Structure formats: structure tokens, C-alpha cells
mmCIF file of C-alpha atoms in Angstrom:
data_model
loop_
_atom_site.group_PDB
_atom_site.id
_atom_site.type_symbol
_atom_site.label_atom_id
_atom_site.label_comp_id
_atom_site.label_asym_id
_atom_site.label_seq_id
_atom_site.Cartn_x
_atom_site.Cartn_y
_atom_site.Cartn_z
ATOM 1 C CA VAL A 1327 -12.241 0.657 -9.840
ATOM 2 C CA PRO A 1328 -11.609 -2.077 -7.235
ATOM 3 C CA LEU A 1329 -11.334 -0.707 -3.814
ATOM 4 C CA THR A 1330 -10.128 -2.365 -0.723
ATOM 5 C CA THR A 1331 -10.553 -0.794 2.592
ATOM 6 C CA VAL A 1332 -7.476 -1.413 4.958
ATOM 7 C CA ALA A 1333 -6.976 -0.960 8.683
ATOM 8 C CA ILE A 1334 -3.626 0.679 9.582
ATOM 9 C CA SER A 1335 -2.228 0.604 12.984
ATOM 10 C CA HIS A 1336 -0.630 3.460 14.979
ATOM 11 C CA ASP A 1337 -0.315 4.070 18.671
ATOM 12 C CA ASP A 1338 -2.611 1.271 19.775
ATOM 13 C CA LYS A 1339 -5.358 2.777 17.411
ATOM 14 C CA THR A 1340 -6.306 2.167 13.861
ATOM 15 C CA PHE A 1341 -7.504 4.228 10.882
ATOM 16 C CA ARG A 1342 -8.722 3.248 7.548
ATOM 17 C CA GLY A 1343 -7.231 3.769 4.030
ATOM 18 C CA ASN A 1344 -8.435 3.047 0.633
ATOM 19 C CA LEU A 1345 -6.309 0.730 -1.361
ATOM 20 C CA HIS A 1346 -6.539 0.760 -5.223
ATOM 21 C CA MET A 1347 -4.770 -1.802 -7.271
ATOM 22 C CA PRO A 1348 -3.993 -1.774 -10.934
ATOM 23 C CA VAL A 1349 -5.014 -4.752 -13.099
ATOM 24 C CA GLY A 1350 -2.357 -7.562 -13.203
ATOM 25 C CA GLU A 1351 -0.205 -9.701 -11.100
ATOM 26 C CA GLY A 1352 2.285 -7.277 -9.713
ATOM 27 C CA PRO A 1353 4.343 -6.499 -7.790
ATOM 28 C CA PHE A 1354 3.366 -2.951 -8.142
ATOM 29 C CA PRO A 1355 4.842 0.350 -6.923
ATOM 30 C CA LEU A 1356 2.579 2.128 -4.537
ATOM 31 C CA VAL A 1357 1.876 5.629 -3.698
ATOM 32 C CA VAL A 1358 0.539 6.699 -0.261
ATOM 33 C CA VAL A 1359 -1.608 9.818 -0.938
ATOM 34 C CA SER A 1360 -3.244 12.384 1.273
ATOM 35 C CA TYR A 1361 -4.618 15.856 0.718
ATOM 36 C CA GLY A 1362 -5.436 18.831 2.911
ATOM 37 C CA SER A 1363 -7.522 19.386 5.937
ATOM 38 C CA ASP A 1364 -10.616 19.827 3.762
ATOM 39 C CA VAL A 1365 -10.129 17.122 1.056
ATOM 40 C CA SER A 1366 -10.834 13.521 1.861
ATOM 41 C CA LYS A 1367 -9.036 10.471 0.646
ATOM 42 C CA GLU A 1368 -11.999 9.609 -1.588
ATOM 43 C CA GLU A 1369 -11.179 12.495 -3.769
ATOM 44 C CA ALA A 1370 -8.044 10.811 -5.009
ATOM 45 C CA LEU A 1371 -9.874 8.259 -7.112
ATOM 46 C CA PRO A 1372 -9.633 10.335 -10.399
ATOM 47 C CA PHE A 1373 -5.983 10.680 -9.911
ATOM 48 C CA PHE A 1374 -5.688 6.802 -9.591
ATOM 49 C CA GLU A 1375 -7.832 6.164 -12.657
ATOM 50 C CA LYS A 1376 -6.289 8.829 -15.021
ATOM 51 C CA GLU A 1377 -2.637 8.718 -13.964
ATOM 52 C CA LEU A 1378 -1.619 5.746 -11.839
ATOM 53 C CA ALA A 1379 -3.682 2.695 -12.851
ATOM 54 C CA ILE A 1380 -2.703 3.023 -16.562
ATOM 55 C CA ARG A 1381 0.899 3.015 -15.385
ATOM 56 C CA GLY A 1382 0.656 0.026 -13.174
ATOM 57 C CA ILE A 1383 0.999 1.988 -10.070
ATOM 58 C CA ALA A 1384 -1.005 1.090 -6.828
ATOM 59 C CA MET A 1385 -2.361 3.728 -4.502
ATOM 60 C CA LEU A 1386 -3.073 3.819 -0.845
ATOM 61 C CA THR A 1387 -5.197 6.921 0.175
ATOM 62 C CA ILE A 1388 -5.406 8.181 3.716
ATOM 63 C CA ASP A 1389 -7.094 11.135 5.530
ATOM 64 C CA VAL A 1390 -4.771 13.517 7.382
ATOM 65 C CA ALA A 1391 -5.054 13.493 11.258
ATOM 66 C CA GLY A 1392 -8.201 14.994 12.465
ATOM 67 C CA MET A 1393 -10.579 14.342 9.729
ATOM 68 C CA GLY A 1394 -12.421 11.397 8.104
ATOM 69 C CA ASP A 1395 -11.213 8.006 8.905
ATOM 70 C CA SER A 1396 -8.235 9.570 10.738
ATOM 71 C CA ARG A 1397 -10.279 11.763 13.009
ATOM 72 C CA GLY A 1398 -9.202 9.606 16.081
ATOM 73 C CA PHE A 1399 -5.807 11.398 15.860
ATOM 74 C CA ILE A 1400 -4.853 15.103 15.925
ATOM 75 C CA THR A 1401 -2.234 16.991 14.098
ATOM 76 C CA THR A 1402 0.846 17.256 16.321
ATOM 77 C CA PRO A 1403 4.314 18.232 15.647
ATOM 78 C CA ASP A 1404 5.043 14.656 14.408
ATOM 79 C CA SER A 1405 2.334 15.088 11.768
ATOM 80 C CA GLU A 1406 3.958 12.402 9.591
ATOM 81 C CA LYS A 1407 3.031 9.621 11.976
ATOM 82 C CA LEU A 1408 -0.021 8.267 9.894
ATOM 83 C CA HIS A 1409 1.840 8.565 6.639
ATOM 84 C CA ALA A 1410 4.799 6.603 8.036
ATOM 85 C CA ALA A 1411 2.319 4.044 9.472
ATOM 86 C CA ALA A 1412 0.591 3.834 5.991
ATOM 87 C CA ALA A 1413 3.971 3.351 4.140
ATOM 88 C CA ILE A 1414 4.978 0.709 6.581
ATOM 89 C CA HIS A 1415 1.579 -1.011 6.183
ATOM 90 C CA ALA A 1416 1.878 -0.778 2.431
ATOM 91 C CA ARG A 1417 5.041 -2.718 2.303
ATOM 92 C CA SER A 1418 3.271 -5.656 3.814
ATOM 93 C CA LEU A 1419 0.542 -5.809 1.224
ATOM 94 C CA PRO A 1420 0.549 -8.607 -1.364
ATOM 95 C CA LYS A 1421 1.393 -7.559 -4.890
ATOM 96 C CA VAL A 1422 3.081 -4.379 -3.604
ATOM 97 C CA ASP A 1423 6.832 -3.938 -4.627
ATOM 98 C CA ALA A 1424 8.047 -3.064 -1.102
ATOM 99 C CA ARG A 1425 11.190 -1.269 -2.564
ATOM 100 C CA ASN A 1426 8.956 1.055 -4.377
ATOM 101 C CA VAL A 1427 6.822 2.797 -1.913
ATOM 102 C CA PHE A 1428 6.312 6.588 -2.316
ATOM 103 C CA VAL A 1429 4.324 9.237 -0.324
ATOM 104 C CA MET A 1430 2.529 12.077 -2.046
ATOM 105 C CA GLY A 1431 0.772 14.956 0.001
ATOM 106 C CA ALA A 1432 -0.834 18.181 -0.730
ATOM 107 C CA SER A 1433 -1.555 21.077 1.738
ATOM 108 C CA PHE A 1434 -1.737 19.504 5.289
ATOM 109 C CA GLY A 1435 -0.853 16.172 3.574
ATOM 110 C CA GLY A 1436 2.068 17.912 2.158
ATOM 111 C CA LEU A 1437 3.075 19.054 5.637
ATOM 112 C CA SER A 1438 3.178 15.432 6.599
ATOM 113 C CA ALA A 1439 5.107 14.323 3.290
ATOM 114 C CA GLY A 1440 7.728 17.007 4.019
ATOM 115 C CA ARG A 1441 8.066 15.969 7.660
ATOM 116 C CA LEU A 1442 8.293 12.352 6.546
ATOM 117 C CA PHE A 1443 11.294 13.137 4.263
ATOM 118 C CA LEU A 1444 12.915 15.210 6.925
ATOM 119 C CA ALA A 1445 12.172 13.152 10.103
ATOM 120 C CA ARG A 1446 11.910 9.541 8.943
ATOM 121 C CA PRO A 1447 14.874 8.727 6.607
ATOM 122 C CA GLU A 1448 14.971 5.186 8.068
ATOM 123 C CA LEU A 1449 11.841 4.360 6.027
ATOM 124 C CA ASN A 1450 14.052 4.477 2.929
ATOM 125 C CA LEU A 1451 11.099 5.572 0.673
ATOM 126 C CA ALA A 1452 11.458 5.437 -3.130
ATOM 127 C CA GLY A 1453 10.320 9.056 -3.033
ATOM 128 C CA ILE A 1454 8.293 11.873 -1.764
ATOM 129 C CA VAL A 1455 6.063 14.257 -3.588
ATOM 130 C CA PHE A 1456 5.557 17.561 -1.519
ATOM 131 C CA THR A 1457 2.815 19.861 -2.734
ATOM 132 C CA CYS A 1458 2.112 23.168 -1.254
ATOM 133 C CA GLY A 1459 2.320 21.955 2.436
ATOM 134 C CA PRO A 1460 2.793 24.541 5.202
ATOM 135 C CA MET A 1461 5.978 23.721 7.020
ATOM 136 C CA HIS A 1462 6.718 26.642 9.338
ATOM 137 C CA GLN A 1463 5.879 30.234 8.539
ATOM 138 C CA PRO A 1464 2.171 29.719 7.924
ATOM 139 C CA PHE A 1465 1.961 28.501 11.567
ATOM 140 C CA MET A 1466 3.631 31.859 12.815
ATOM 141 C CA ILE A 1467 0.891 34.123 11.271
ATOM 142 C CA PRO A 1468 0.554 37.320 13.352
ATOM 143 C CA PRO A 1469 -2.898 37.827 14.872
ATOM 144 C CA PRO A 1470 -3.823 40.730 12.595
ATOM 145 C CA VAL A 1471 -3.282 38.621 9.575
ATOM 146 C CA MET A 1472 -5.077 35.516 11.288
ATOM 147 C CA ALA A 1473 -8.162 37.809 11.900
ATOM 148 C CA ARG A 1474 -8.567 38.176 8.157
ATOM 149 C CA LEU A 1475 -8.632 34.423 7.373
ATOM 150 C CA PRO A 1476 -11.857 32.842 6.402
ATOM 151 C CA VAL A 1477 -13.724 31.257 9.451
ATOM 152 C CA PHE A 1478 -13.963 27.858 7.517
ATOM 153 C CA THR A 1479 -10.089 27.808 7.211
ATOM 154 C CA LEU A 1480 -9.622 28.467 10.939
ATOM 155 C CA ASP A 1481 -12.322 25.958 11.960
ATOM 156 C CA GLY A 1482 -10.629 23.384 9.900
ATOM 157 C CA VAL A 1483 -7.268 24.094 11.469
ATOM 158 C CA ARG A 1484 -8.852 23.934 14.935
ATOM 159 C CA THR A 1485 -10.376 20.643 14.354
ATOM 160 C CA ARG A 1486 -7.038 18.998 12.959
ATOM 161 C CA VAL A 1487 -5.224 20.020 16.184
ATOM 162 C CA GLY A 1488 -7.854 18.867 18.442
ATOM 163 C CA LEU A 1489 -9.693 22.141 19.404
ATOM 164 C CA GLY A 1490 -13.347 22.494 19.173
ATOM 165 C CA GLN A 1491 -15.208 25.150 17.161
ATOM 166 C CA GLY A 1492 -14.638 28.471 18.840
ATOM 167 C CA GLU A 1493 -11.971 27.210 21.060
ATOM 168 C CA GLY A 1494 -8.479 28.835 20.794
ATOM 169 C CA GLU A 1495 -9.978 32.096 19.486
ATOM 170 C CA ARG A 1496 -7.059 32.742 17.267
ATOM 171 C CA PRO A 1497 -4.205 30.241 17.824
ATOM 172 C CA ALA A 1498 -0.697 31.897 17.853
ATOM 173 C CA HIS A 1499 0.710 28.647 16.374
ATOM 174 C CA VAL A 1500 -0.448 25.215 15.464
#
């Protein structure tokens, strides 16, 4: 599968995304895809191969803030910032139908997709796919429940919000 690495700008910094284009001249609809705090953009390749390419849909995958090629950013209340930057960038790409740009996110990527839908209507996206993203209540987990979460889960959240391992023993909210 042809892959092009693209540099996407946000806040005077850049992060990388993986662009997958179907065969043909285009213009193609495009889906910006991201997953959770423990799934990298590279894991979206089978989705492109099995579902999107055969339908003539392009895909731009990005990592959520705080991991992989987006590790220079942290998850903040405006967590949709990288997804917005990726959607804007996608519209400028040759062979992309700028009127048909979608965003799809799962888990922490779903959080960003949901926030994009709520906070950035001016982007006039063709659609949003929100899958199991934590929006509010998961960030309000009481300390006794938080204490029962796996260390791996807590370390992943700490990293995404810019805390080092062991910092912020049990965050009250993220």
C-alpha cells in the first residue's frame, strides 16, 4: 500500500501523519483517523486496505497528542487541535475532495472527534465518526475507583496529559 508521510503544522510545531491514497486520479473523499492512547496510527493500515481503498476513500492517520509522532503535544481541554489541523491540511492535498473530509476517532481519538464536532463547526466537515471516546464522566472517576485501574492505563493517561511516570499519583481529573 503506498504511504506518504506528511508534516502537519499546529501552534508553530509540526507532527507527522500517514497518508494512504487509493488507486486512481481522484478527487477522493478522505477520512482523518486516530485511535486511543495506546494504539498508533500505523495500526489503521488494515482498515484502509479492507474498507477504504476498495471504496475509493483516502485516509490520513495521526497519533493522539502525547504519543508517537504527536508526542510533542499533550492532551489539553482543546484535545481536538491536532485533528482540526489534520482536517485542514487534508483539504490542501492534491487528489483529495476538500468537500468530503471526515474525521474518525476511537477511544482518546474519539474524545478528539467528539470535541471537533462540538467545538469546531466552522470546519464544515462532511462527517464525524465517534467511537467509545471518554467525554466527561471518565475524567471524574473518584479516587477509590481510580485506585483499581491498571497501572498501564494510568501511565498512558499520565503521558498523554504531560505527566511523567509516577507524577500526579492519582489524578482527580484529566
